[in-house]
């Protein structure tokens, strides 16, 4: 299997090992990973034991593979990560793999703007990459629409649009 990703391809062999084919250099990395994808100037990899970490193009490890699941940095200084040692919750790490926000979220959905988080009660909210809550985590459903706007369903089943600015005000609410 071959999957096109950020500036190259991940190539998978039948034995479950993966390598990275870089379009710029026309070189293929070693087949020693379960998955590998370019993430800005780094490469996010998944070990055969299922742990994620990051390395340079020359395979120098910069973030130890200790995370169960991760999102990519995608040009940001932070990414979300999940660590089973911390109860399978999600937190935010920096480019050194240090916790900026310790794991506390049941799930994270990245969007083109800001991430949607879910707590252990199944309620949703929106936060920025420094951990500031912009739409409180007490909503039944949240979907990203565009830019800083989100389609929100509250606990009374009211649906409307909110701006992720910390004001917690409805921008628009349907009349039905």
Short mmCIF file of C-alpha atoms in Angstrom, two decimals:
data_model
loop_
_atom_site.label_atom_id
_atom_site.label_comp_id
_atom_site.label_asym_id
_atom_site.label_seq_id
_atom_site.Cartn_x
_atom_site.Cartn_y
_atom_site.Cartn_z
CA UNK A 1 0.00 0.00 0.00
CA UNK A 2 1.19 3.54 -0.74
CA UNK A 3 -0.35 6.66 0.81
CA UNK A 4 0.45 10.17 -0.39
CA UNK A 5 1.12 12.57 2.46
CA UNK A 6 2.77 15.96 3.10
CA UNK A 7 5.62 16.08 0.55
CA UNK A 8 5.98 12.37 -0.09
CA UNK A 9 4.57 8.90 0.31
CA UNK A 10 4.34 6.35 3.09
CA UNK A 11 5.10 2.93 1.61
CA UNK A 12 3.76 -0.12 3.47
CA UNK A 13 5.04 -3.66 2.99
CA UNK A 14 3.00 -6.80 3.54
CA UNK A 15 4.92 -7.53 6.75
CA UNK A 16 3.49 -4.34 8.29
CA UNK A 17 6.65 -2.25 8.06
CA UNK A 18 6.60 1.24 6.57
CA UNK A 19 9.12 3.63 5.01
CA UNK A 20 9.03 7.23 3.83
CA UNK A 21 9.63 8.21 0.20
CA UNK A 22 10.64 11.88 0.06
CA UNK A 23 9.62 13.65 -3.15
CA UNK A 24 12.29 16.35 -2.79
CA UNK A 25 15.29 14.04 -2.44
CA UNK A 26 13.83 10.96 -4.21
CA UNK A 27 15.09 8.80 -1.32
CA UNK A 28 13.39 6.07 0.68
CA UNK A 29 13.99 5.64 4.42
CA UNK A 30 14.57 2.25 6.01
CA UNK A 31 11.58 -0.05 6.51
CA UNK A 32 11.70 -0.08 10.30
CA UNK A 33 8.46 1.66 11.25
CA UNK A 34 4.79 0.70 11.47
CA UNK A 35 3.95 4.14 10.06
CA UNK A 36 5.81 7.34 9.17
CA UNK A 37 4.67 10.73 7.89
CA UNK A 38 6.35 14.07 7.29
CA UNK A 39 5.40 16.70 9.86
CA UNK A 40 6.96 20.01 8.85
CA UNK A 41 10.73 19.59 9.11
CA UNK A 42 10.35 16.46 11.25
CA UNK A 43 8.95 12.98 10.66
CA UNK A 44 6.32 11.50 12.95
CA UNK A 45 6.77 7.76 13.25
CA UNK A 46 4.98 4.85 14.86
CA UNK A 47 7.03 1.96 16.20
CA UNK A 48 6.11 -1.68 15.75
CA UNK A 49 4.97 -1.58 19.42
CA UNK A 50 2.46 1.16 18.54
CA UNK A 51 4.20 4.14 20.14
CA UNK A 52 4.58 7.50 18.35
CA UNK A 53 7.58 9.83 18.31
CA UNK A 54 9.35 12.29 16.00
CA UNK A 55 12.73 12.29 14.28
CA UNK A 56 14.80 14.31 11.84
CA UNK A 57 15.28 13.42 8.19
CA UNK A 58 18.53 11.68 9.19
CA UNK A 59 16.62 9.46 11.68
CA UNK A 60 17.83 11.32 14.79
CA UNK A 61 15.10 10.94 17.39
CA UNK A 62 13.94 14.31 18.75
CA UNK A 63 10.84 13.12 20.63
CA UNK A 64 10.98 9.69 22.18
CA UNK A 65 8.25 7.26 20.99
CA UNK A 66 6.17 7.06 24.18
CA UNK A 67 2.77 8.33 22.99
CA UNK A 68 -0.14 6.02 22.10
CA UNK A 69 -1.78 8.45 19.67
CA UNK A 70 -0.80 11.88 18.39
CA UNK A 71 -1.85 14.70 16.10
CA UNK A 72 0.74 16.33 13.87
CA UNK A 73 2.39 19.65 14.68
CA UNK A 74 1.56 20.86 11.14
CA UNK A 75 3.69 23.98 11.52
CA UNK A 76 2.52 24.73 15.06
CA UNK A 77 4.70 24.57 18.17
CA UNK A 78 2.35 22.08 19.84
CA UNK A 79 0.52 18.84 19.10
CA UNK A 80 -1.97 16.69 20.99
CA UNK A 81 -0.80 13.38 22.40
CA UNK A 82 -2.25 10.50 24.33
CA UNK A 83 -0.24 8.52 26.87
CA UNK A 84 -1.64 5.33 28.43
CA UNK A 85 0.47 5.96 31.55
CA UNK A 86 -1.81 8.94 32.15
CA UNK A 87 -5.13 7.11 31.83
CA UNK A 88 -5.49 7.27 28.03
CA UNK A 89 -6.37 10.96 28.13
CA UNK A 90 -5.16 13.60 25.69
CA UNK A 91 -2.92 16.57 26.47
CA UNK A 92 -0.72 19.02 24.57
CA UNK A 93 3.02 18.53 23.98
CA UNK A 94 5.67 20.90 22.63
CA UNK A 95 8.32 20.14 20.00
CA UNK A 96 10.56 18.58 22.69
CA UNK A 97 7.82 16.14 23.75
CA UNK A 98 7.22 17.96 27.05
CA UNK A 99 3.69 18.37 28.36
CA UNK A 100 2.40 21.92 27.90
CA UNK A 101 -1.00 20.80 29.17
CA UNK A 102 -1.07 17.49 31.03
CA UNK A 103 -3.53 14.92 29.69
CA UNK A 104 -7.08 15.66 30.77
CA UNK A 105 -9.32 15.27 27.69
CA UNK A 106 -11.14 12.08 26.68
CA UNK A 107 -10.74 12.92 22.98
CA UNK A 108 -9.51 15.63 20.64
CA UNK A 109 -10.66 16.42 17.11
CA UNK A 110 -8.38 18.72 15.17
CA UNK A 111 -9.91 21.19 12.73
CA UNK A 112 -8.56 23.77 10.31
CA UNK A 113 -8.82 26.34 13.09
CA UNK A 114 -8.89 25.17 16.72
CA UNK A 115 -9.38 21.72 18.26
CA UNK A 116 -12.62 20.35 19.63
CA UNK A 117 -12.20 18.54 22.93
CA UNK A 118 -14.45 16.06 24.74
CA UNK A 119 -14.40 15.46 28.49
CA UNK A 120 -15.08 12.21 30.36
CA UNK A 121 -18.80 13.11 30.60
CA UNK A 122 -19.08 13.21 26.79
CA UNK A 123 -19.41 16.99 26.65
CA UNK A 124 -17.62 19.05 24.00
CA UNK A 125 -15.78 22.36 23.94
CA UNK A 126 -13.16 24.29 21.94
CA UNK A 127 -9.72 25.30 23.23
CA UNK A 128 -6.70 27.10 21.85
CA UNK A 129 -3.22 25.58 21.74
CA UNK A 130 -2.30 27.12 25.09
CA UNK A 131 -5.22 25.41 26.83
CA UNK A 132 -7.56 28.41 27.07
CA UNK A 133 -11.18 27.29 26.80
CA UNK A 134 -12.92 29.33 24.08
CA UNK A 135 -16.23 27.44 24.01
CA UNK A 136 -17.02 25.84 27.36
CA UNK A 137 -16.88 22.07 27.66
CA UNK A 138 -20.59 21.64 28.37
CA UNK A 139 -21.97 21.21 24.84
CA UNK A 140 -23.61 18.06 23.47
CA UNK A 141 -22.09 18.43 19.99
CA UNK A 142 -19.71 20.79 18.19
CA UNK A 143 -18.72 20.88 14.52
CA UNK A 144 -16.26 23.25 12.87
CA UNK A 145 -17.84 25.37 10.13
CA UNK A 146 -15.17 27.85 8.98
CA UNK A 147 -12.47 29.98 10.55
CA UNK A 148 -13.38 30.58 14.21
CA UNK A 149 -17.05 29.58 13.79
CA UNK A 150 -18.54 26.36 15.14
CA UNK A 151 -21.97 24.74 14.90
CA UNK A 152 -22.96 24.04 18.51
CA UNK A 153 -25.68 21.95 20.16
CA UNK A 154 -26.15 22.75 23.85
CA UNK A 155 -27.66 20.61 26.62
CA UNK A 156 -31.18 21.93 25.83
CA UNK A 157 -30.80 20.68 22.22
CA UNK A 158 -30.58 24.27 20.96
CA UNK A 159 -28.48 24.52 17.82
CA UNK A 160 -26.65 27.59 16.63
CA UNK A 161 -23.34 29.13 15.67
CA UNK A 162 -20.72 30.28 18.16
CA UNK A 163 -17.46 32.09 17.61
CA UNK A 164 -14.48 30.56 19.43
CA UNK A 165 -13.44 33.77 21.16
CA UNK A 166 -14.16 33.02 24.82
CA UNK A 167 -17.31 35.18 24.86
CA UNK A 168 -19.69 32.18 24.80
CA UNK A 169 -22.37 34.08 22.88
CA UNK A 170 -24.57 32.80 20.09
CA UNK A 171 -23.78 34.38 16.71
CA UNK A 172 -26.84 32.82 15.10
CA UNK A 173 -29.58 30.52 16.29
CA UNK A 174 -32.17 28.83 14.11
CA UNK A 175 -35.75 29.75 14.95
CA UNK A 176 -36.94 26.17 14.57
#
